[in-house]
Amino acid sequence: MDVYDITIIGGGPSGLFGGFYAGLRGLKTKIIDVLPELGGQLTALYPEKYVYDVAGHPKILAKDLAKNLGIQSQLFKPAICLDEKVINLIHQQNDSVWQVLTDKSSDHYTKSLLLALGAGACVPKKLDLDYNPAFENTCIFYSVKNKDFFRGKNVLIIGGGDSAVDWANEFSTYAKHVTLIHRRDQFRAVQTSVEEMAKNKVDVKTFYELKEIKGKDRIEGVVIFDNRTGKEEALPIEAILINIGFVINLDFLKSWGLKMEGNAISVNEKMETNVPGIYAAGDICSHPAKLKLIATGAAEAATAVNFAVTYINPSAKAFPGHSSNLNLSI
Ligand SMILES: Cc1cc2nc3c(=O)[nH]c(=O)nc-3n(C[C@H](O)[C@H](O)[C@H](O)COP(=O)(O)OP(=O)(O)OC[C@H]3O[C@@H](n4cnc5c(N)ncnc54)[C@H](O)[C@@H]3O)c2cc1C
């Protein structure tokens, strides 16, 4: 049985920074993520957007930040398992070792865990509409991996949250025409972005929903309808971006005996959950001063890992010392 000191579930920014710190503290580390690439929300949801509020980076593309975090996390060569969804945890050997079960393997054993699951293995909510499945990722998208694709096109964006409104604002500068439809007139997006959208070249249609996507091999227009009157309208759309939220299922965390606050795991100031040896950091955790940010998730992950060191070895100190005293060849 190959037992790791710490297994980090989630390879988003919090998990990756936790992976770096675990290596720095000499822990035998494994990172598991359900997605095929590291980076969490940075790579899955907004790789082409700039981030301005990460220490030491005045302005950085999310995908570049994810890449840097990946490089930093791999300095101490943790085991990395991608495309693998954690589905269960089992106590082993009088509770001193955990067995982590995934959809691919039951061969993960660990003395401690850092849960950095973000919003969980979130799957974008799909359109409840018949369309050619080949359209997905060719002209119907649930996230933007290549914003150049939308250049010069007639784009339809569906949704009223931050992603939908932010992309509408950005595409308005280089798409041929942008229409945003939202089923209500209240937006979840921040007010300043909604106000910016009103000034930009975005055709905003509230109370509108998508009825039909025309075309067999490519999109040849859509039909939208007013959900109050049923009035239909045809639009000459070529590309669709759907940002209508995620399907999140975190019920399995409760079955691991973890104390939850809504959809988040309760932690104390050491990032300990109520289950000894299990720590949480990043968007998934909840404490009185919680802010869901990359910067705070990184700090929480560093705290969690340094206290996990004291759990694994009670005579160790939580304070890691200063990394500037190290001489790492990078
Ligand atoms: C559009 C947008 C813009 C944003 N802009 C900013 C910004 O400018 N500044 C900022 O600070 N924050 C920003 N955020 C928020 C920021 O991205 C999150 O706070 C951050 O990604 C949280 O990191 P995390 O590692 O905790 O979780 P995540 O990034 O969500 O990563 C969690 C990882 O866990 C994996 N996972 C989940 N469940 C399982 C499972 N069962 N098995 C295996 N793997 C699993 C997921 O696949 C994922 O890769 C933005 C968010 C969005 C959506």
Short mmCIF file of N, CA, C and O in Angstrom, two decimals, residues 1-4 7 88-93 95-101 108-113 256-258 275-278 311:
data_model
loop_
_atom_site.label_atom_id
_atom_site.label_comp_id
_atom_site.label_asym_id
_atom_site.label_seq_id
_atom_site.Cartn_x
_atom_site.Cartn_y
_atom_site.Cartn_z
N MET A 1 0.87 -1.20 0.00
CA MET A 1 0.00 0.00 0.00
C MET A 1 0.90 1.24 0.00
O MET A 1 1.73 1.41 0.89
N ASP A 2 0.72 2.09 -1.02
CA ASP A 2 1.54 3.29 -1.15
C ASP A 2 0.80 4.45 -0.47
O ASP A 2 -0.17 4.99 -1.01
N VAL A 3 1.23 4.82 0.74
CA VAL A 3 0.49 5.83 1.51
C VAL A 3 1.15 7.20 1.35
O VAL A 3 2.34 7.37 1.59
N TYR A 4 0.34 8.18 0.96
CA TYR A 4 0.82 9.56 0.83
C TYR A 4 0.61 10.29 2.16
O TYR A 4 -0.25 9.92 2.96
N THR A 7 -3.18 14.09 0.52
CA THR A 7 -3.80 14.04 -0.80
C THR A 7 -4.69 15.26 -0.93
O THR A 7 -5.50 15.56 -0.03
N ASN A 88 -15.50 8.88 -2.94
CA ASN A 88 -15.71 8.45 -1.56
C ASN A 88 -14.42 8.40 -0.78
O ASN A 88 -13.33 8.37 -1.35
N LEU A 89 -14.57 8.41 0.53
CA LEU A 89 -13.44 8.29 1.45
C LEU A 89 -13.75 7.18 2.44
O LEU A 89 -14.87 7.12 2.95
N ILE A 90 -12.75 6.35 2.73
CA ILE A 90 -12.98 5.26 3.69
C ILE A 90 -11.85 5.27 4.72
O ILE A 90 -10.67 5.41 4.36
N HIS A 91 -12.21 5.14 5.99
CA HIS A 91 -11.18 5.04 7.03
C HIS A 91 -10.51 3.68 6.94
O HIS A 91 -11.15 2.68 6.72
N GLN A 92 -9.19 3.67 7.13
CA GLN A 92 -8.44 2.41 7.12
C GLN A 92 -7.61 2.34 8.39
O GLN A 92 -7.24 3.37 8.94
N GLN A 93 -7.20 1.16 8.77
CA GLN A 93 -6.24 0.96 9.87
C GLN A 93 -6.55 1.86 11.06
O GLN A 93 -5.79 2.78 11.38
N ASP A 95 -8.40 4.25 11.51
CA ASP A 95 -8.58 5.66 11.14
C ASP A 95 -7.28 6.43 10.86
O ASP A 95 -7.32 7.63 10.63
N SER A 96 -6.13 5.80 10.90
CA SER A 96 -4.91 6.60 10.68
C SER A 96 -4.64 6.81 9.20
O SER A 96 -3.90 7.71 8.82
N VAL A 97 -5.22 5.99 8.36
CA VAL A 97 -5.03 6.15 6.91
C VAL A 97 -6.41 6.22 6.25
O VAL A 97 -7.33 5.51 6.65
N TRP A 98 -6.51 7.11 5.27
CA TRP A 98 -7.75 7.21 4.49
C TRP A 98 -7.53 6.55 3.14
O TRP A 98 -6.48 6.72 2.53
N GLN A 99 -8.55 5.85 2.70
CA GLN A 99 -8.54 5.36 1.32
C GLN A 99 -9.45 6.29 0.51
O GLN A 99 -10.59 6.55 0.91
N VAL A 100 -8.91 6.82 -0.58
CA VAL A 100 -9.68 7.74 -1.42
C VAL A 100 -10.15 6.97 -2.64
O VAL A 100 -9.33 6.43 -3.39
N LEU A 101 -11.44 6.90 -2.81
CA LEU A 101 -11.98 6.18 -3.96
C LEU A 101 -12.35 7.16 -5.06
O LEU A 101 -13.01 8.17 -4.80
N HIS A 108 -5.73 4.87 -3.76
CA HIS A 108 -5.16 6.10 -3.22
C HIS A 108 -5.26 6.03 -1.70
O HIS A 108 -6.37 5.93 -1.16
N TYR A 109 -4.11 6.07 -1.03
CA TYR A 109 -4.11 6.01 0.44
C TYR A 109 -3.37 7.23 0.97
O TYR A 109 -2.35 7.64 0.41
N THR A 110 -3.88 7.78 2.06
CA THR A 110 -3.29 9.03 2.53
C THR A 110 -3.48 9.20 4.04
O THR A 110 -4.46 8.72 4.61
N LYS A 111 -2.49 9.90 4.65
CA LYS A 111 -2.60 10.15 6.10
C LYS A 111 -3.45 11.38 6.39
O LYS A 111 -4.00 11.53 7.47
N SER A 112 -3.48 12.31 5.45
CA SER A 112 -4.29 13.52 5.64
C SER A 112 -4.85 13.96 4.29
O SER A 112 -4.39 13.50 3.23
N LEU A 113 -5.80 14.87 4.34
CA LEU A 113 -6.44 15.34 3.10
C LEU A 113 -6.61 16.86 3.13
O LEU A 113 -6.92 17.42 4.18
N TRP A 256 -19.32 12.01 4.41
CA TRP A 256 -17.99 11.79 4.99
C TRP A 256 -17.92 12.32 6.43
O TRP A 256 -16.87 12.36 7.04
N GLY A 257 -19.06 12.76 6.94
CA GLY A 257 -19.10 13.24 8.32
C GLY A 257 -18.65 14.67 8.48
O GLY A 257 -18.41 15.14 9.60
N LEU A 258 -18.52 15.41 7.38
CA LEU A 258 -18.03 16.78 7.46
C LEU A 258 -19.15 17.74 7.83
O LEU A 258 -20.27 17.63 7.31
N VAL A 275 -13.41 16.80 11.07
CA VAL A 275 -12.85 15.43 11.02
C VAL A 275 -11.33 15.54 11.10
O VAL A 275 -10.70 16.14 10.21
N PRO A 276 -10.70 15.00 12.15
CA PRO A 276 -9.25 15.12 12.29
C PRO A 276 -8.51 14.60 11.05
O PRO A 276 -8.84 13.54 10.53
N GLY A 277 -7.53 15.38 10.60
CA GLY A 277 -6.74 14.97 9.43
C GLY A 277 -7.30 15.46 8.11
O GLY A 277 -6.66 15.35 7.08
N ILE A 278 -8.53 16.00 8.14
CA ILE A 278 -9.10 16.54 6.90
C ILE A 278 -9.19 18.07 7.01
O ILE A 278 -9.79 18.61 7.94
N TYR A 311 -0.29 17.69 12.19
CA TYR A 311 -1.18 16.53 12.42
C TYR A 311 -0.42 15.24 12.13
O TYR A 311 -0.48 14.28 12.90
#
